[in-house]
GROMACS .gro file of C-alpha atoms in nm:
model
  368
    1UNK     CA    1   0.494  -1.975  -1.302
    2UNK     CA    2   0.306  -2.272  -1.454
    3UNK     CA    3   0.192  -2.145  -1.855
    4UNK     CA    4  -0.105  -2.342  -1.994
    5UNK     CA    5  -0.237  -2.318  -2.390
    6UNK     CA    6  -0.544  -2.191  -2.430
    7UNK     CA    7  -0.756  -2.243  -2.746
    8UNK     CA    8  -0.868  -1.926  -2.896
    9UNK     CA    9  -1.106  -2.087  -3.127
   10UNK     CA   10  -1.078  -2.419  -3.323
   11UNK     CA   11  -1.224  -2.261  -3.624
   12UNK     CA   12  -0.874  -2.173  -3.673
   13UNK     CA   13  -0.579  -2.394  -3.583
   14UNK     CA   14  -0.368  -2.147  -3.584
   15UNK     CA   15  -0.560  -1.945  -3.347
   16UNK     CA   16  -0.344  -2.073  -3.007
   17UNK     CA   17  -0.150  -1.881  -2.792
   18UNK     CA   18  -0.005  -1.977  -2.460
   19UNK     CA   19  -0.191  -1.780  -2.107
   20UNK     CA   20   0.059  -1.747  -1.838
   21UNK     CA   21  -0.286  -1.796  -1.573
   22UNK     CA   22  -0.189  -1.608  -1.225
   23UNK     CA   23  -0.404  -1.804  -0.936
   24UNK     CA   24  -0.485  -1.489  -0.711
   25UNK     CA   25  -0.598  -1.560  -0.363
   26UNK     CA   26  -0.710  -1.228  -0.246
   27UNK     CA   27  -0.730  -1.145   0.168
   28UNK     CA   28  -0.912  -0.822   0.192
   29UNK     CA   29  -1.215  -0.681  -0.030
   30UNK     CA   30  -1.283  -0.357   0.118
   31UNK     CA   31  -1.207  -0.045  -0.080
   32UNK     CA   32  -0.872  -0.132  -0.235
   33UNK     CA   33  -0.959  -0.523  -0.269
   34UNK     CA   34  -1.287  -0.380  -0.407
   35UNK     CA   35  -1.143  -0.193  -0.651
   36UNK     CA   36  -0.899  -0.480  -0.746
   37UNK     CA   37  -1.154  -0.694  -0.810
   38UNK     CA   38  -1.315  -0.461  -1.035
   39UNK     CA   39  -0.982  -0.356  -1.224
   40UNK     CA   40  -0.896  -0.683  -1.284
   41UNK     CA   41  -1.244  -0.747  -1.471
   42UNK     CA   42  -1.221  -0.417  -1.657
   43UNK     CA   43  -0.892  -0.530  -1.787
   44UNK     CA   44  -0.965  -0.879  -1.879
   45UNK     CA   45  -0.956  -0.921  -2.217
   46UNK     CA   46  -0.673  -0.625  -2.263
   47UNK     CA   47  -0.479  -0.892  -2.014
   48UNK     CA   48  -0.617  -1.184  -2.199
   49UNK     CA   49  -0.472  -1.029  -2.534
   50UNK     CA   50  -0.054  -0.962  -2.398
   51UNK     CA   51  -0.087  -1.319  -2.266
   52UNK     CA   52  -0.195  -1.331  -1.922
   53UNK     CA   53  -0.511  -1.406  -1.673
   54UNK     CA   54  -0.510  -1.263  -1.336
   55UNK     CA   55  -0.778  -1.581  -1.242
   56UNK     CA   56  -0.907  -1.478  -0.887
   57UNK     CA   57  -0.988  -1.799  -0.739
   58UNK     CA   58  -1.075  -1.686  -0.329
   59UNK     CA   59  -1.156  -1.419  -0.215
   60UNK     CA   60  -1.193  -1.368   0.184
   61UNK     CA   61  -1.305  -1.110   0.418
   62UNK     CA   62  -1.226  -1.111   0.784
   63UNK     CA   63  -1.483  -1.376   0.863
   64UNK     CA   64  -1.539  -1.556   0.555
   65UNK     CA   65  -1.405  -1.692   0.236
   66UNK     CA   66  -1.558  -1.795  -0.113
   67UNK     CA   67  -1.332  -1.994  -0.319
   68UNK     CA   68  -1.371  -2.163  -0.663
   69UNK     CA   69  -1.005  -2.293  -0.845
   70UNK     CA   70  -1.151  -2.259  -1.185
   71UNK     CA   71  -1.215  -1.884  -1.106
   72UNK     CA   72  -1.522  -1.681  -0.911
   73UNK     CA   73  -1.780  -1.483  -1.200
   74UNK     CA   74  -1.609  -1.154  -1.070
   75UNK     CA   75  -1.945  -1.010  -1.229
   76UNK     CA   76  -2.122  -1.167  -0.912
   77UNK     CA   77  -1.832  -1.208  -0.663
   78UNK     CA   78  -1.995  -0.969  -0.325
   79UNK     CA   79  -2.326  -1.270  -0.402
   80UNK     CA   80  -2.126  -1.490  -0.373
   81UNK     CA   81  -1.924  -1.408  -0.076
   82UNK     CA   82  -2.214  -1.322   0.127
   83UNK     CA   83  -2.377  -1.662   0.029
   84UNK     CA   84  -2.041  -1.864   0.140
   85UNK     CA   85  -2.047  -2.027   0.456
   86UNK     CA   86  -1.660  -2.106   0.470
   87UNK     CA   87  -1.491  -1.941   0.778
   88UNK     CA   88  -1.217  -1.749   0.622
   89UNK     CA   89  -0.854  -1.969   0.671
   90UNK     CA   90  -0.544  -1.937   0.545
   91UNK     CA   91  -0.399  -2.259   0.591
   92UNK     CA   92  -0.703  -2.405   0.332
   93UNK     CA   93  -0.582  -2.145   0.084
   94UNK     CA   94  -0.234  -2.303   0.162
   95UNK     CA   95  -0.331  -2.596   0.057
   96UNK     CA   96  -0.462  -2.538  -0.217
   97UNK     CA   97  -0.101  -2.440  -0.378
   98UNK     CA   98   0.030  -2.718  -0.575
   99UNK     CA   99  -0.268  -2.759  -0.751
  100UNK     CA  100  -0.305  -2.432  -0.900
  101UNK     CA  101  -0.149  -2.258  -1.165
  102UNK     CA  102   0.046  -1.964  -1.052
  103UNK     CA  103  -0.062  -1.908  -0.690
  104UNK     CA  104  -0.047  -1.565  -0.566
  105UNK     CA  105  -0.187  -1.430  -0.224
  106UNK     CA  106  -0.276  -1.103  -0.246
  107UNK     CA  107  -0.309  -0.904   0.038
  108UNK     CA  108  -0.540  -0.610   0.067
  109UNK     CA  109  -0.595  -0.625   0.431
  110UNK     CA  110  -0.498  -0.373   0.709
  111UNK     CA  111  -0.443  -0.659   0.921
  112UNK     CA  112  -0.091  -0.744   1.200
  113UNK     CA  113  -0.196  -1.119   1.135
  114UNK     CA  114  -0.194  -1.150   0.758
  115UNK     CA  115   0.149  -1.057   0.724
  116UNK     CA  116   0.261  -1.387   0.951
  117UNK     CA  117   0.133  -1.652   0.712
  118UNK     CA  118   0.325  -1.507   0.467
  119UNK     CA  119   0.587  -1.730   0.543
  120UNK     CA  120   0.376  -2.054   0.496
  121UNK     CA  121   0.234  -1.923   0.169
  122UNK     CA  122   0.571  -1.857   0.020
  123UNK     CA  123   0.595  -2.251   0.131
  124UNK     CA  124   0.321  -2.365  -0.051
  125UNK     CA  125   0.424  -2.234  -0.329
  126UNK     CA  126   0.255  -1.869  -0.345
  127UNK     CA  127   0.417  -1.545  -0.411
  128UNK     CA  128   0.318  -1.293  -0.232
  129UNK     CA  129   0.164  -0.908  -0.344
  130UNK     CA  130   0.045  -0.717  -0.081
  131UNK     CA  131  -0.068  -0.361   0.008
  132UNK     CA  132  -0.052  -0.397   0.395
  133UNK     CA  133   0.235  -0.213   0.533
  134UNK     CA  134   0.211  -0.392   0.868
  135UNK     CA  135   0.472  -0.699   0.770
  136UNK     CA  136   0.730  -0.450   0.648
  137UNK     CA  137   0.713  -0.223   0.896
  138UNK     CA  138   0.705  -0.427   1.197
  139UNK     CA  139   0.995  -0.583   1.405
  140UNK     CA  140   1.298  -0.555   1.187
  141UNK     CA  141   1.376  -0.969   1.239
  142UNK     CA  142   1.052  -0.976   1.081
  143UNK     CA  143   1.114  -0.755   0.750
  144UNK     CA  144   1.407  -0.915   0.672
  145UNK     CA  145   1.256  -1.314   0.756
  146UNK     CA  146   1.050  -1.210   0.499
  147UNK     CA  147   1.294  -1.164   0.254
  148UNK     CA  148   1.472  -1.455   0.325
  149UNK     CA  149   1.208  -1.690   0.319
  150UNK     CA  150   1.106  -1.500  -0.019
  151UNK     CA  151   1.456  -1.624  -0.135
  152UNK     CA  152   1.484  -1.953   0.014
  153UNK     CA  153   1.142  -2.055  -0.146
  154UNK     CA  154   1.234  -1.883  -0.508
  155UNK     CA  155   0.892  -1.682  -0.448
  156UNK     CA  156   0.833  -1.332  -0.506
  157UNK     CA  157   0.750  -1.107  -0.265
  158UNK     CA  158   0.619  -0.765  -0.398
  159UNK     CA  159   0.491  -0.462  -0.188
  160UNK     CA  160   0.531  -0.173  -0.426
  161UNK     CA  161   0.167  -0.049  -0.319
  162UNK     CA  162   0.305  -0.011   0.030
  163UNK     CA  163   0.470   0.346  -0.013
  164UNK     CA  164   0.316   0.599  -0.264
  165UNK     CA  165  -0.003   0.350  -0.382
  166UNK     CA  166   0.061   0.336  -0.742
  167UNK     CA  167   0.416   0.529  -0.826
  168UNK     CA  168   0.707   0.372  -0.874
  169UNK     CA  169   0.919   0.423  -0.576
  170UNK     CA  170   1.012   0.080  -0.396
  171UNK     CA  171   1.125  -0.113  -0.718
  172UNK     CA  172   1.304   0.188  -0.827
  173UNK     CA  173   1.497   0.233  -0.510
  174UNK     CA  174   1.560  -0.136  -0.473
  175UNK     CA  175   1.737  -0.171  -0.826
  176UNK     CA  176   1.972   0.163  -0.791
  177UNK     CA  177   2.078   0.018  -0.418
  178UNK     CA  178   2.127  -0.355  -0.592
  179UNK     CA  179   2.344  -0.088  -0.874
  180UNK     CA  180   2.570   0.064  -0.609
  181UNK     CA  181   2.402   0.376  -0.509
  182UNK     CA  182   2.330   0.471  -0.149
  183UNK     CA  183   2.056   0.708   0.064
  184UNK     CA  184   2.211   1.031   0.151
  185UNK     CA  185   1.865   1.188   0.291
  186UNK     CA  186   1.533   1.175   0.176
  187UNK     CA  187   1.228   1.413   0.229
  188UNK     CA  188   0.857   1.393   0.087
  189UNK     CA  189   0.473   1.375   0.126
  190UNK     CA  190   0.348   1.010   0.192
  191UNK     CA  191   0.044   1.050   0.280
  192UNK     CA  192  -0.216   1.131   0.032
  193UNK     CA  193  -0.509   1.109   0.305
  194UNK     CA  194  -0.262   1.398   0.458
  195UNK     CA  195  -0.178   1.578   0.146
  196UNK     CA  196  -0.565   1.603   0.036
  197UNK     CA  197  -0.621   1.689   0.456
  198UNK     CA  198  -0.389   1.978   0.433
  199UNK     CA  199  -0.455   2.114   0.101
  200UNK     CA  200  -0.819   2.129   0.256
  201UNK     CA  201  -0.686   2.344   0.551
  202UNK     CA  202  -0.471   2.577   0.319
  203UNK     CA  203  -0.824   2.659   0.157
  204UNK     CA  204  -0.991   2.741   0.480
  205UNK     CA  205  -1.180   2.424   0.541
  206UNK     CA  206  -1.271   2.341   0.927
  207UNK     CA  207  -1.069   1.957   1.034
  208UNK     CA  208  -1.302   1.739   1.133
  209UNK     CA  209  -1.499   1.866   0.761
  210UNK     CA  210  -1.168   1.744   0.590
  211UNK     CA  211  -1.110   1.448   0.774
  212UNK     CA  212  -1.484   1.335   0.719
  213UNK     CA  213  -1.458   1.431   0.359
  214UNK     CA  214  -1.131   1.256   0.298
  215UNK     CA  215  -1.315   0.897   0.491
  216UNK     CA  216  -1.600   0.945   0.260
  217UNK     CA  217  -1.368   0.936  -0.042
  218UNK     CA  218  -1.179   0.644   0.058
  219UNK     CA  219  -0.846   0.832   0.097
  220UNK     CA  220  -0.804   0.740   0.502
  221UNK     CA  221  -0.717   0.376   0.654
  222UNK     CA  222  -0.991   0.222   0.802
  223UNK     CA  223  -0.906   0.420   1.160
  224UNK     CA  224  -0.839   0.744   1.018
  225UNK     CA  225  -0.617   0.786   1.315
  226UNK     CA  226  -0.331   0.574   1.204
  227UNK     CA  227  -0.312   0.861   0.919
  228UNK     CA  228  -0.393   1.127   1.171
  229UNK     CA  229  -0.143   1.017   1.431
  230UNK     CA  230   0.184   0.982   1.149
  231UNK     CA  231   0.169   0.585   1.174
  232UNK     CA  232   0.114   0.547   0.850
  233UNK     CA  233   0.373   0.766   0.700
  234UNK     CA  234   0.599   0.632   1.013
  235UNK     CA  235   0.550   0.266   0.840
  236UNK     CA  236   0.661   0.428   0.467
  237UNK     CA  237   0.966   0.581   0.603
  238UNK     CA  238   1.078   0.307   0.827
  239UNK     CA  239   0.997   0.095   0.490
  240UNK     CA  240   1.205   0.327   0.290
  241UNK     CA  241   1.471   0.355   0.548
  242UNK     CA  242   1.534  -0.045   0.550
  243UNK     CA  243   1.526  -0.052   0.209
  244UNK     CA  244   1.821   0.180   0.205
  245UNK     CA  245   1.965  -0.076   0.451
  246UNK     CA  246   1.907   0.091   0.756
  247UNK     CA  247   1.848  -0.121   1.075
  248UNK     CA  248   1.565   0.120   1.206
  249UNK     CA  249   1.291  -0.068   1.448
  250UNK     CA  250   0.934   0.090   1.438
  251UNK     CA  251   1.041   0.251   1.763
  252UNK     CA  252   1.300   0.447   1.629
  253UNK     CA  253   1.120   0.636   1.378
  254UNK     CA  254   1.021   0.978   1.567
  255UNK     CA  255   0.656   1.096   1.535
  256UNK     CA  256   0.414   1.351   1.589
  257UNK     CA  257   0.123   1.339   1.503
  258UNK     CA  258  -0.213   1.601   1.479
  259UNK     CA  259  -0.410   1.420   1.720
  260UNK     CA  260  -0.357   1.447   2.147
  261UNK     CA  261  -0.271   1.102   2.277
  262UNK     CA  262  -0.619   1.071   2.480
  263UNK     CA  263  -0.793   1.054   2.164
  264UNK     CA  264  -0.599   0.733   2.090
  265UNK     CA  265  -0.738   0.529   2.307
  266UNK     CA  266  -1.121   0.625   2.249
  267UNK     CA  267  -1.339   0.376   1.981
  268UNK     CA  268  -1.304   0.469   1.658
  269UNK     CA  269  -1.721   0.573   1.627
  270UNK     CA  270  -1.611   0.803   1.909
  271UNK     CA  271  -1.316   0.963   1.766
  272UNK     CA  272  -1.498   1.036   1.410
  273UNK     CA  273  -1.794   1.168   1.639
  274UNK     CA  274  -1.556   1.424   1.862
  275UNK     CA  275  -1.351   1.545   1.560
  276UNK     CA  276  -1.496   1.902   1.600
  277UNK     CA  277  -1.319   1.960   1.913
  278UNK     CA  278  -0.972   1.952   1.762
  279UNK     CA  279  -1.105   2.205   1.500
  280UNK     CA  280  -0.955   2.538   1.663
  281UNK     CA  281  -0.630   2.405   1.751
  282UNK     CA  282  -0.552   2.248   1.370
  283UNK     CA  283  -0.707   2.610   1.233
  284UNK     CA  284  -0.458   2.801   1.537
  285UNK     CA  285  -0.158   2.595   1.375
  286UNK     CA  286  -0.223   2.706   1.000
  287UNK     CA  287  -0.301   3.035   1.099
  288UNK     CA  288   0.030   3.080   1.265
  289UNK     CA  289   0.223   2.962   0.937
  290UNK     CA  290  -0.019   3.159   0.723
  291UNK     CA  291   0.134   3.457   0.872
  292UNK     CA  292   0.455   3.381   0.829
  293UNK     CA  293   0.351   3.313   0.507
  294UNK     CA  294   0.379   2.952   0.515
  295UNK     CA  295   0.150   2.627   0.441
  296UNK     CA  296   0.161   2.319   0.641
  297UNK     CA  297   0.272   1.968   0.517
  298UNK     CA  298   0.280   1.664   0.680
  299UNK     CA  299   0.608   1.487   0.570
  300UNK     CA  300   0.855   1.202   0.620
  301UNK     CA  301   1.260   1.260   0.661
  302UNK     CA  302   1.546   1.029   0.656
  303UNK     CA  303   1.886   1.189   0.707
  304UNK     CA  304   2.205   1.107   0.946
  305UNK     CA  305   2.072   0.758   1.011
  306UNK     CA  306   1.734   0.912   1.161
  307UNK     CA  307   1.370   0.901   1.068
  308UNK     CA  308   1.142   1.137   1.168
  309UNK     CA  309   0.766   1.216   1.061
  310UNK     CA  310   0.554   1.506   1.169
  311UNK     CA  311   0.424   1.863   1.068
  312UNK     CA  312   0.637   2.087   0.858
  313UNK     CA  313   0.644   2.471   0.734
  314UNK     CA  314   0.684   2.533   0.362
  315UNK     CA  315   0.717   2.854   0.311
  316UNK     CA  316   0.769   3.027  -0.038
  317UNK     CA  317   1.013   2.812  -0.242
  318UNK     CA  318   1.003   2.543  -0.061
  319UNK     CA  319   0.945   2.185  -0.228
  320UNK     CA  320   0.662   2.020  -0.110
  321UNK     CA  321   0.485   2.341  -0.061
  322UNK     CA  322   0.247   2.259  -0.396
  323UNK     CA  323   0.196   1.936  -0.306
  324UNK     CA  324  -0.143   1.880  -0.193
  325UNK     CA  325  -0.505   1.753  -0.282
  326UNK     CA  326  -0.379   1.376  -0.262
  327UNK     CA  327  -0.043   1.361  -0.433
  328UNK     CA  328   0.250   1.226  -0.295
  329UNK     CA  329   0.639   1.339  -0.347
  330UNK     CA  330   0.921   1.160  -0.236
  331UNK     CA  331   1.273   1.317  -0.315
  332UNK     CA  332   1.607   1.105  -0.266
  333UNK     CA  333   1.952   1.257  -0.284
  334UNK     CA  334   2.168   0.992  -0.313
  335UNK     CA  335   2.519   0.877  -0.458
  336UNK     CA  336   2.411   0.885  -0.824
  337UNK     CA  337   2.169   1.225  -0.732
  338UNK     CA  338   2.323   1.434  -0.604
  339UNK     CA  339   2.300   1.799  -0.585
  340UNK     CA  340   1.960   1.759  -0.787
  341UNK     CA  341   1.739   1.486  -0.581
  342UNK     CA  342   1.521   1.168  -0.750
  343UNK     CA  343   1.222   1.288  -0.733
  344UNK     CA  344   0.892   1.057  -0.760
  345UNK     CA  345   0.554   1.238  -0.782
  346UNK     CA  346   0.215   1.201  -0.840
  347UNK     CA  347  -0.134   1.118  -0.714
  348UNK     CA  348  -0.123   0.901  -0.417
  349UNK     CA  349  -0.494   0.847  -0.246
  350UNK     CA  350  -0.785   0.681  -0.267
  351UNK     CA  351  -0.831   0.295  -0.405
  352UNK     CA  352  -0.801   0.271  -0.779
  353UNK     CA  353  -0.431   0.406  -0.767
  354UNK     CA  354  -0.364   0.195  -0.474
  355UNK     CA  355  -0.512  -0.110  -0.699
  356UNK     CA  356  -0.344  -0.056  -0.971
  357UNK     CA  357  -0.012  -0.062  -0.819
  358UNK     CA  358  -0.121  -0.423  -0.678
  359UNK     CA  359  -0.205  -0.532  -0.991
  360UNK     CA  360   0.158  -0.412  -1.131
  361UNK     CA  361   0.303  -0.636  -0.874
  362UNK     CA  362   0.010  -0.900  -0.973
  363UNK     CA  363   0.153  -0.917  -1.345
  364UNK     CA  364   0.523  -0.866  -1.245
  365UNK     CA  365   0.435  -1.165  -1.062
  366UNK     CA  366   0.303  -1.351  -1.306
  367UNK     CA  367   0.573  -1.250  -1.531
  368UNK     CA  368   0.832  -1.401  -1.347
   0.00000   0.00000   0.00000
């Protein structure tokens, strides 16, 4: 990471102090990119005064891009996307690489594509943050090209946001594996779209009201059915399952999700529109557990070399029974815990939390 000295005032020659500057290239400004933007101006001068500048220098929705090396006014940044006229192109970000100081992509996207240039931004000279879990959790060749090409280019490639927005779970795991410890099974809320979703349920609350008010607070993906049918938490677990070193493909993680199949294939206006119909069936399912005096979770598992995801009973005593209203928790037994689990908890929805774990990666980043 290139460090450049930065004047603080020549009133005062002894008023300099080196900037490590991190060039951010950001793909995505929708409600987490949104929010990065914003965090990263709110911070500024806190960042400015422990020696580093997060300088955003593009920024680039799905159709077009504003860029400016010396840095976009992030006070005016949405004018001045919706004024550009440049098609939005990753290879033109590419090359602008060697020139700056400290390239990063950042990647706040939802997108399958995104993930694939990741390889020719590591080559220009880029590391790579990213919130997307689609490159992790696609083919397994894929995950692990990553990682090599990571490697091969000395780039970083960071992803905590991926599983549990803003806790520290993947860094964590990643160092005790590189120490010698090993998954024995692993259990936990992932969602916090689902977590808020069924604490809403355990209070009475009809479905398609939760799942409308959970869209409306930006705790959902885009298509709330990729949290509705288990993909998402499928993509943690398989994520959390390779980085334990198991060689799972997408495939072999077993789902269920809350939604019937037909309303898969059905546009997304539609779904959000026909949400009312599922409303008995979700309110049949809590009532059953109700009476056996249970509350319904939607969890991921890793144990005997299988992941699973789907709806689970917690009855009295059991521990993800309290978690609800957005909050994640992810319990590992492994070598090192065993009988009493690692267990990682806290609030895990909506877009600041999710932001501020990208911008943890954003200044380990720049760090290194």
């Amino acid at each position: 990471m290139e460090r450049q000295t930065i004047r603080a005032g020549e009133s005062d020659p002894r008023a300099e102090a080196p900037v490590t500057i991190a060039s951010l290239a950001l793909l995505g400004c929708g409600t987490v990119g949104g929010a990065l933007i914003d965090l990263i101006a709110e911070r500024a001068d806190a960042l400015a005064a422990r020696g580093v500048e997060p300088r955003v220098v593009a920024i680039a929705n799905s159709r077009r891009m504003v860029v400016a090396p010396d840095g976009i006014d992030l006070a005016r940044w949405r004018e001045a996307l919706a004024a550009a006229s440049e098609p939005t192109d990753p290879s033109a970000l590419m090359a602008l690489g060697p020139s700056l100081p400290g390239p990063v992509l950042v990647d706040c996207t939802a997108s399958d594509e995104t993930p694939r240039a990741y390889p020719g931004f590591f080559a220009a000279g880029f590391d790579v943050v990213t919130a997307n879990k689609r490159g992790n959790a696609g083919p397994l060749e894929h995950y692990r090209n990553l990682a090599r090409e990571a490697r091969r280019r000395g780039r970083q490639y960071l992803y905590e946001a991926t599983v549990g927005a803003g806790l520290p779970v993947v860094d964590n795991l990643r160092r005790l594996f590189m120490a010698g410890d090993s998954l024995l099974d692993f259990t936990g809320v992932l969602s916090g779209s689902l977590s808020f979703l069924f604490g809403r349920l355990e209070d009475g609350q009809l479905f398609s009201a939760a799942v409308r008010e959970a869209m409306a607070r930006g705790f959902t993906e885009p298509d709330p059915r990729d949290d509705l049918s288990g993909a998402d938490v499928a993509r943690k677990t398989l994520l959390l399952a390779r980085e334990a070193g198991m060689a799972l493909e997408p495939e072999d993680v077993e789902r269920a999700g809350l939604i019937p199949p037909e309303y898969l294939a059905m546009a997304r206006d539609e779904f959000v529109a026909r949400l009312p119909e599922l409303d008995e069936g979700v309110a049949a399912l809590t009532r059953s557990a109700s009476g056996r005096g249970a509350v319904l979770r939607y969890a991921g598992s890793i144990a005997g070399g299988r992941a699973s995801v789907g709806v689970v009973e917690a009855g009295p005593g059991h521990p993800l029974r309290s978690v609800r209203d957005g909050e994640n928790a992810l319990a590992f037994h492994t070598r090192y815990y065993d009988p009493v689990p690692l267990v990682v908890r806290g609030y895990g929805a909506g877009a600041l939390v999710t932001a501020a774990g990208v911008l943890g990666d954003v200044l380990r980043a720049a760090g290194h």
